[in-house]
Short mmCIF file of C-alpha atoms (C1' of nucleotides) in Angstrom, two decimals:
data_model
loop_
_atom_site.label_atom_id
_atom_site.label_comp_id
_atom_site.label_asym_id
_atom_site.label_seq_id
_atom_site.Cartn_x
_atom_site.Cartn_y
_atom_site.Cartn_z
CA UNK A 1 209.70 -40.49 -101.93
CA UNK A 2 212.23 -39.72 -99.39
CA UNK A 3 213.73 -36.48 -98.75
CA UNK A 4 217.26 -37.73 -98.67
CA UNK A 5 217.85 -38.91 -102.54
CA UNK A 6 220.59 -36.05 -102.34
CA UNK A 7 222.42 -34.83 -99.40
CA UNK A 8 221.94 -31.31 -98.41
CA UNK A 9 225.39 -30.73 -100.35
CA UNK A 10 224.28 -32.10 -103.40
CA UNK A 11 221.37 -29.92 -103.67
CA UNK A 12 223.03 -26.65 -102.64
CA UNK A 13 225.78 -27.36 -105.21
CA UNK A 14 222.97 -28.24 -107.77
CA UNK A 15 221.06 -25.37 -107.18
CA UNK A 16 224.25 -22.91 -107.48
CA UNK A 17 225.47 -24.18 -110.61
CA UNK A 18 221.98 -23.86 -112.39
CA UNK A 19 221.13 -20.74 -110.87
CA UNK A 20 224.76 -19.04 -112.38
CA UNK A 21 224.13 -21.29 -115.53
CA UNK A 22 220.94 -19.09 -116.22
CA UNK A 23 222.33 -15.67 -115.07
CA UNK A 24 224.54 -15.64 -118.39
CA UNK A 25 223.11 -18.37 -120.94
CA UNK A 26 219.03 -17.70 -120.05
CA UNK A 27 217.13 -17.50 -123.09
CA UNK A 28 216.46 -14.76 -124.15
CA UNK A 29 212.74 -14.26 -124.92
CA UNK A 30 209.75 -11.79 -125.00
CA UNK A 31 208.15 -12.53 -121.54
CA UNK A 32 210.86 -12.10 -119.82
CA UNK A 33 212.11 -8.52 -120.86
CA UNK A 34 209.92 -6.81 -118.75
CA UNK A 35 211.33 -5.70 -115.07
CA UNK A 36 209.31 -6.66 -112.78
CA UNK A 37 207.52 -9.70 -114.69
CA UNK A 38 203.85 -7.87 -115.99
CA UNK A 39 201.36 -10.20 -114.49
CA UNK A 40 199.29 -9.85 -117.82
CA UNK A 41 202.50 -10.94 -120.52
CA UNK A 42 203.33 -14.06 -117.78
CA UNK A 43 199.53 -15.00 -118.03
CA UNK A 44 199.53 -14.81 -121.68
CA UNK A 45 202.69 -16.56 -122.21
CA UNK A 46 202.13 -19.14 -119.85
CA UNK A 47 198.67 -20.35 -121.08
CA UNK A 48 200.05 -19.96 -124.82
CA UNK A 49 203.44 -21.96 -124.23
CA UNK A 50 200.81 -24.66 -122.72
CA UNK A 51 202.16 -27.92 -125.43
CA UNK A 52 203.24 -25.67 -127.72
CA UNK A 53 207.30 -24.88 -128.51
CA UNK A 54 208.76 -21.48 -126.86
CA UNK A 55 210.27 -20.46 -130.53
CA UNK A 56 206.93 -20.45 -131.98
CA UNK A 57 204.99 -17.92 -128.74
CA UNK A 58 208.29 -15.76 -128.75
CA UNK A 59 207.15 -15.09 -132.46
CA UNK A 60 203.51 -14.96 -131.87
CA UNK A 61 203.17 -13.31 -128.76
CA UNK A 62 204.28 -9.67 -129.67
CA UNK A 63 201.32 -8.94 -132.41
CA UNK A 64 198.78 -10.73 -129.98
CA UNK A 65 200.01 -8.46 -127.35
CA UNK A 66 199.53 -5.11 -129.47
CA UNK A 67 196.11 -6.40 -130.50
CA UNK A 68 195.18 -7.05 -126.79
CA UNK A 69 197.73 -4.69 -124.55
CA UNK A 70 195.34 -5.13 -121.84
CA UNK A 71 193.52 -7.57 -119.62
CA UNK A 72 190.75 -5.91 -119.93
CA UNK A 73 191.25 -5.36 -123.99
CA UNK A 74 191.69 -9.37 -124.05
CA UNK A 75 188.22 -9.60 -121.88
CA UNK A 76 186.40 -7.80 -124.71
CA UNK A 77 187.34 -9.32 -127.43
CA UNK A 78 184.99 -11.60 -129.77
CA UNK A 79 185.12 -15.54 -130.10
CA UNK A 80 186.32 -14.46 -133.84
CA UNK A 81 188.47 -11.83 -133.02
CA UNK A 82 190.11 -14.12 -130.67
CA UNK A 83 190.48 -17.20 -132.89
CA UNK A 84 191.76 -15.00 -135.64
CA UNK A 85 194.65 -13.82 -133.57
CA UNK A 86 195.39 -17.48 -132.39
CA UNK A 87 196.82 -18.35 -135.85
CA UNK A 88 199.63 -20.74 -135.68
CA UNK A 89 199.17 -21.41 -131.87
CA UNK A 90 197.32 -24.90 -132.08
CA UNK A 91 194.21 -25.80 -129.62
CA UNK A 92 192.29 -23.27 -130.14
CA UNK A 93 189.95 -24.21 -127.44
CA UNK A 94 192.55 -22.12 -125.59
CA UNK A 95 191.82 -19.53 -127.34
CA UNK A 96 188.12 -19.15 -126.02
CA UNK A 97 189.14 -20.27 -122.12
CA UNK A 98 192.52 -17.79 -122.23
CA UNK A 99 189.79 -15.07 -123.43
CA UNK A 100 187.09 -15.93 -120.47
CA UNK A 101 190.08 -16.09 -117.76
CA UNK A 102 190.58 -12.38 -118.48
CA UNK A 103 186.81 -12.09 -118.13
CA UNK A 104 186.59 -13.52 -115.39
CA UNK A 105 189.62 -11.72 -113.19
CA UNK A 106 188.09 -8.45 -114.79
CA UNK A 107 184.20 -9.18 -113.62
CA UNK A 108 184.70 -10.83 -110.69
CA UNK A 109 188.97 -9.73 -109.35
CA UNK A 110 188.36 -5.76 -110.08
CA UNK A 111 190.45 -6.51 -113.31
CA UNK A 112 193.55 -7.35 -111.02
CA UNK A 113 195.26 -11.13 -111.44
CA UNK A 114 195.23 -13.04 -108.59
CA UNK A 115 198.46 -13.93 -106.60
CA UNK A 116 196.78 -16.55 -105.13
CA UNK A 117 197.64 -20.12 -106.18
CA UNK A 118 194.08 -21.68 -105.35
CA UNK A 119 192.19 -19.36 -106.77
CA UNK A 120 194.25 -18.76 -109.68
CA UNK A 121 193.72 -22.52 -110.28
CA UNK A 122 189.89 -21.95 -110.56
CA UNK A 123 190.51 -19.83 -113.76
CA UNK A 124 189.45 -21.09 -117.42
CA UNK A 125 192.30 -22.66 -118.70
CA UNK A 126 194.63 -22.53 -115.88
CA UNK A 127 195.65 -25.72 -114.45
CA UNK A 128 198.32 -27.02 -112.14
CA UNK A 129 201.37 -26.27 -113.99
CA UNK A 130 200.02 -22.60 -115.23
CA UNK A 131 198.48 -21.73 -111.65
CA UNK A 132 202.36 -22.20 -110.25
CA UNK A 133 203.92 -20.84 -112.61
CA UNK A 134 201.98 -17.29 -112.91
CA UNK A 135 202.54 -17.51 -109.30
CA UNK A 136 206.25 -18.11 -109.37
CA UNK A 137 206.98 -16.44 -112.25
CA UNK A 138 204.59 -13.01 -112.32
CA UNK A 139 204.96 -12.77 -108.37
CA UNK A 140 207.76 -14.72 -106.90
CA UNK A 141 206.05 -16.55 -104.91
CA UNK A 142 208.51 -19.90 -103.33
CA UNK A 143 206.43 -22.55 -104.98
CA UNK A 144 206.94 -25.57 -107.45
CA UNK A 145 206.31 -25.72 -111.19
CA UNK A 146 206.43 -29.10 -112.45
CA UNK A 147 206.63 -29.17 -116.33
CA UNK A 148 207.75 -31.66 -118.54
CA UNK A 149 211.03 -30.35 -119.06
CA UNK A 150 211.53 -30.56 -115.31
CA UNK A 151 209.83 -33.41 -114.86
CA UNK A 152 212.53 -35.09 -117.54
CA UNK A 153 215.44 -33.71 -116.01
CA UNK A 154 214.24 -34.82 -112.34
CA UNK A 155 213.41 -38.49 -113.69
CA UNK A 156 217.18 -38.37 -115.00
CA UNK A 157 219.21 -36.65 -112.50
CA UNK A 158 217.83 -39.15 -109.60
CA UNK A 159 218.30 -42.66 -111.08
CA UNK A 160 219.77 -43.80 -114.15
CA UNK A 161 216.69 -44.34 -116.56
CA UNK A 162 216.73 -47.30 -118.28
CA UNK A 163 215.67 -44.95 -122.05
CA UNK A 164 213.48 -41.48 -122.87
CA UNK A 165 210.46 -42.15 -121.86
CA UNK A 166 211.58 -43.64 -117.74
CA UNK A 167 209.91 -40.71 -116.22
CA UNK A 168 208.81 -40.04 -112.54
CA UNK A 169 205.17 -39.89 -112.49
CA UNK A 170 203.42 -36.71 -112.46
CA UNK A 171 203.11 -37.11 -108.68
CA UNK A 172 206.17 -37.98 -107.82
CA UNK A 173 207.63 -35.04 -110.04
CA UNK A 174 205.94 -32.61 -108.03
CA UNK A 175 207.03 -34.32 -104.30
CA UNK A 176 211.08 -33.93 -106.06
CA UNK A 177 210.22 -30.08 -106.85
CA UNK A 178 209.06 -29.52 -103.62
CA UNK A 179 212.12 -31.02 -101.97
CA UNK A 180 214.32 -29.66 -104.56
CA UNK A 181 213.15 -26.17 -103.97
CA UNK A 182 216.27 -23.52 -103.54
CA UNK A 183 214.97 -21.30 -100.78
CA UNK A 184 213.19 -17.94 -102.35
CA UNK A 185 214.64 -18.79 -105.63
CA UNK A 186 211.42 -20.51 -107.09
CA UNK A 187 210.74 -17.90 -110.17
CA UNK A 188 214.89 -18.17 -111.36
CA UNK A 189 215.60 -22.00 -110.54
CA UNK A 190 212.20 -23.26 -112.73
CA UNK A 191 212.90 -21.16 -115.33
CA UNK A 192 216.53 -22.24 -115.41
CA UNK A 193 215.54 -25.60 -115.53
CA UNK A 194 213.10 -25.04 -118.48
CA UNK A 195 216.38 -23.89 -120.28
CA UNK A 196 218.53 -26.50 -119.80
CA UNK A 197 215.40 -29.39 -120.01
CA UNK A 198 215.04 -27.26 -123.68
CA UNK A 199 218.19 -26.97 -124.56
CA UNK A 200 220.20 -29.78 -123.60
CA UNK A 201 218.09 -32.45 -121.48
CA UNK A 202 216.12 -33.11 -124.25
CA UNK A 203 213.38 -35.77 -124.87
CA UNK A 204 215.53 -37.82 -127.64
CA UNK A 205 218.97 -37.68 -128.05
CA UNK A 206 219.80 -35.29 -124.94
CA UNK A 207 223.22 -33.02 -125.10
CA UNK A 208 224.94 -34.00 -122.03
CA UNK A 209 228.18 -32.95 -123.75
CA UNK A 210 227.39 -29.50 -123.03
CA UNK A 211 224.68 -29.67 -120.37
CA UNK A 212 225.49 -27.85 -117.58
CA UNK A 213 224.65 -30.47 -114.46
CA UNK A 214 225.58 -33.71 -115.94
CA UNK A 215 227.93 -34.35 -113.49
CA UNK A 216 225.05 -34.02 -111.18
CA UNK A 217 222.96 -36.41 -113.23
CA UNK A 218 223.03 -39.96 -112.56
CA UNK A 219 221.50 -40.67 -116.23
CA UNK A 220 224.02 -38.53 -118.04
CA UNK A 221 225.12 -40.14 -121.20
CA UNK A 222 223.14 -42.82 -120.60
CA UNK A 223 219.72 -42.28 -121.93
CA UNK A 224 218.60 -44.32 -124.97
CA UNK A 225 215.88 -44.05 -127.32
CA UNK A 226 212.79 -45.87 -126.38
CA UNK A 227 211.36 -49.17 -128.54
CA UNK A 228 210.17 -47.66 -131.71
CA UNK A 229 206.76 -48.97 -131.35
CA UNK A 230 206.30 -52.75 -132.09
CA UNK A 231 205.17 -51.52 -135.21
CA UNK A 232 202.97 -54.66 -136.37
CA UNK A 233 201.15 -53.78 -139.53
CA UNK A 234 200.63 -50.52 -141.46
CA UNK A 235 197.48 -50.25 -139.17
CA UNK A 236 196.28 -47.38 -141.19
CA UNK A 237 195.21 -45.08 -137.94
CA UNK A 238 192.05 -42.67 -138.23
CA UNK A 239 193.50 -39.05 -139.04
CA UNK A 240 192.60 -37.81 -135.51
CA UNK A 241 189.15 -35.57 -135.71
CA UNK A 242 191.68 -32.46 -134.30
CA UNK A 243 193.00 -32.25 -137.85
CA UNK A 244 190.00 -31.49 -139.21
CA UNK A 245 189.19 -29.56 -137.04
CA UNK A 246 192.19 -27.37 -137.15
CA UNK A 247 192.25 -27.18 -141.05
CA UNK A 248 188.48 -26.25 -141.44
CA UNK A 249 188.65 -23.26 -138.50
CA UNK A 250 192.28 -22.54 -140.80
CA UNK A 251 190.66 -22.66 -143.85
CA UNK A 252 187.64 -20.10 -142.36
CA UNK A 253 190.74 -17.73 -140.98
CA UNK A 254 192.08 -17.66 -144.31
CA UNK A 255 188.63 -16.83 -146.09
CA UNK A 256 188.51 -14.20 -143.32
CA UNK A 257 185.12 -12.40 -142.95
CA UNK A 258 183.57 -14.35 -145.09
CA UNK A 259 180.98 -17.56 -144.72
CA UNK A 260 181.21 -21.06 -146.46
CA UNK A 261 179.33 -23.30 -147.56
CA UNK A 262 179.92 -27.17 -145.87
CA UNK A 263 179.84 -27.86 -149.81
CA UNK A 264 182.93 -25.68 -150.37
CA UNK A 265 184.93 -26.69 -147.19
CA UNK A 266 184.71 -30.78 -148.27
CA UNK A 267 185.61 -29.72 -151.69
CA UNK A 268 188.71 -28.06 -150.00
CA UNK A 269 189.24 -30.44 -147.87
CA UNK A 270 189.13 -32.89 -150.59
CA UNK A 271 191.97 -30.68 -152.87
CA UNK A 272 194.50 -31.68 -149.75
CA UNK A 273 194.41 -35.01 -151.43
CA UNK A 274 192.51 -36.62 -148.53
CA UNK A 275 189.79 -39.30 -149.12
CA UNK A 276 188.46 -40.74 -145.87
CA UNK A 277 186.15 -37.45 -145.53
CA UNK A 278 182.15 -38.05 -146.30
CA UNK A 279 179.46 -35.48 -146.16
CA UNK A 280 178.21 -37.31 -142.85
CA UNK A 281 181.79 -37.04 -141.03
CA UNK A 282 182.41 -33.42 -141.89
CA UNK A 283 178.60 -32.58 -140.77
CA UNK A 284 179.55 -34.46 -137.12
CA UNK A 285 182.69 -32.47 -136.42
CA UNK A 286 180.80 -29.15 -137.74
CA UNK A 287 178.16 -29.70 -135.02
CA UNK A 288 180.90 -30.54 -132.37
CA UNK A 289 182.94 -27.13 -133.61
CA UNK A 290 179.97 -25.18 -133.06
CA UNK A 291 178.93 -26.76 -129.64
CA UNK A 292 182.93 -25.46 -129.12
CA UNK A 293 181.81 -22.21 -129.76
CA UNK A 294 184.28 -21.49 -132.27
CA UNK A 295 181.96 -21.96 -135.55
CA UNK A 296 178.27 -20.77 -136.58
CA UNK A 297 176.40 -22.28 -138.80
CA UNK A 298 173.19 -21.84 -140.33
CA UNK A 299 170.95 -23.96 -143.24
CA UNK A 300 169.78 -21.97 -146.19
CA UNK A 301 168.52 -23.02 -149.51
CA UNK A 302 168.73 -26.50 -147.82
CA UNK A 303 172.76 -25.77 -147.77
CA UNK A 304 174.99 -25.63 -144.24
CA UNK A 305 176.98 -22.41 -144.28
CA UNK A 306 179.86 -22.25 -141.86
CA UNK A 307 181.52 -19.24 -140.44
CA UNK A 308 183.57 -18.41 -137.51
CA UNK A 309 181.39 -17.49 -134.70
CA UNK A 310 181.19 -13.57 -133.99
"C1'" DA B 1 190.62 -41.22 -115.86
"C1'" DA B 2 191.82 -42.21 -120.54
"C1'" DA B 3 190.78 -39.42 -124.59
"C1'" DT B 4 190.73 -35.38 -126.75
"C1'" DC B 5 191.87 -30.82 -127.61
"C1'" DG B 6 196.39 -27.94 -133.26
"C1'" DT B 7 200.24 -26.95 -135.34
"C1'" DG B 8 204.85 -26.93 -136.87
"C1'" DG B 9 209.49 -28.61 -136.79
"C1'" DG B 10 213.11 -32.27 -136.25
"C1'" DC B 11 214.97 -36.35 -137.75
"C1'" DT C 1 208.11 -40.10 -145.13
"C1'" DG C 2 205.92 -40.91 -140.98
"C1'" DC C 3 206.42 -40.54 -136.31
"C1'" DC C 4 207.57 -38.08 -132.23
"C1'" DC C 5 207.48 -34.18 -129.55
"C1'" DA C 6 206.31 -29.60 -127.56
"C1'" DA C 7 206.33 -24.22 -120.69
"C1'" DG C 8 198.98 -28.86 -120.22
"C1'" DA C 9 193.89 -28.50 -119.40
"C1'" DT C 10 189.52 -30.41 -119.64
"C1'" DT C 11 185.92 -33.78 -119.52
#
DNA sequence: AAATCGTGGGC
DNA sequence: TGCCCAAGATT
């Protein structure tokens, strides 16, 4: 890409009117209420926001954080104890990798969270996007943070798209960032721009009525919704094996403390008015739920009995 | 490197 | 209703 798709007066002008846009309409939500940004909330809320909506973690996050005030609380705690507090937050793998990154900083960082990008990166769980952002966002550090809110708005502002899904690739999105970047402004101008991607520079049907750079933007009021899908014939897709998954580790939360029998979780399953589950299938994603850590089972009396692992 | 990893809400 | 989408990471 080259560094000249906007003139030096272009981005300064950009950069002031979403930087004043946040300082009175930022959302207001639990990680940020803290002065200076605790290292330990950004962490959490970072790898809990990871595909999942803000409104949902700004609800969540303030009982996970009085079960697990500290990092070092959070390194302690048990597969179960963990993946009883993740209720309602979706991939649960997370869970387990969120719980071994604060083992890991507290057994091998002296219990202090790295401010280093790299090594940050190295962490269970923590990828590109998370790495910058715990960096920009917990220490204010003049990175980018590519997510796909900013990705969308970049794709948009730069060249009119031709409907929602026209994005930049991921590559290219993190070139614009760079070049984008308002000098020592990193932490307030990605966070802005997760607002207003949120808020108004949405995925489908995008407010550019009341977003606050459309006049920036060279897609603005232009972006159409994408083909909805060729749609041939009913093509009756597999129920992915996730949702399984996710209802039998549910389904163990809600029978908390307790075992089950594989017997009692088809029969369950079965009551959701779902057919296309066999003894066979439910047996296969058992064994891959337990490889995952997340389950224990054991055979007795010739029966499987399934309970979250301790 | 394309697939897989939950869950809830919007339309 | 069914499909799409959401502060991505891992293998």
């Amino acid at each position: 890409m080259k560094k000249d798709i906007l003139s030096r007066h272009q981005k300064l002008s950009i950069h002031k009117t979403v930087l004043t846009w946040f300082t009175y309409n930022q959302k207001k939500l639990p990680w940020r209420s803290a002065t200076p940004p605790d290292p330990y909330i950004v962490l959490l809320s970072e790898v809990m926001l990871q595909q999942t909506q803000t409104s949902r973690i700004a609800e969540k996050l303030p009982a996970f954080l009085e079960q697990f005030p500290t990092l070092e609380a959070l390194a302690q705690a048990t597969n179960k104890e963990i993946i009883l507090a993740w209720q309602g937050m979706g991939y649960n793998n997370r869970a387990l990798r969120l719980r071994d990154c604060a083992k890991t900083i507290v057994d091998h960082y002296y219990g202090i969270i790295p401010d280093d990008i790299d090594i940050l990166r190295t962490l269970p769980g923590i990828g590109e996007y998370t790495s910058s952002a715990i960096a920009s966002f917990a220490f204010s550090q003049n990175v980018p943070v590519v997510d796909v809110n900013i990705r969308r708005i970049f794709s948009r502002l730069l060249r009119k798209v031709a409907n929602n899904h026209d994005m930049l690739s991921e590559k290219e999105s993190w070139e614009i960032a760079g070049i984008l970047l308002p000098k020592n402004h990193s932490n307030l101008w990605h966070q802005a721009l997760m607002d207003i991607g949120s808020l108004f520079c949405t995925s489908r049907s995008p407010r550019c009525h009341d977003c606050p750079i459309s006049s920036h933007c060279q897609s603005a009021f232009a972006v159409i919704d994408g083909e909805k899908t060729p749609k041939k014939e009913p093509t009756h897709r597999a129920i992915p094996h996730r949702i399984w998954r996710g209802k039998i580790i549910e389904l163990l939360r809600q029978s908390n403390h307790h075992s089950e029998n594989a017997n009692y979780i088809l029969h369950a399953l079965f009551q959701e008015n779902i057919s296309t589950l066999d003894s066979d299938f439910l047996d296969y994603i058992l064994k891959k739920l337990e490889s995952n850590n997340l389950i224990e089972l054991q055979t007795i009396n010739n029966t499987i009995i399934v309970s979250l692992k301790e």
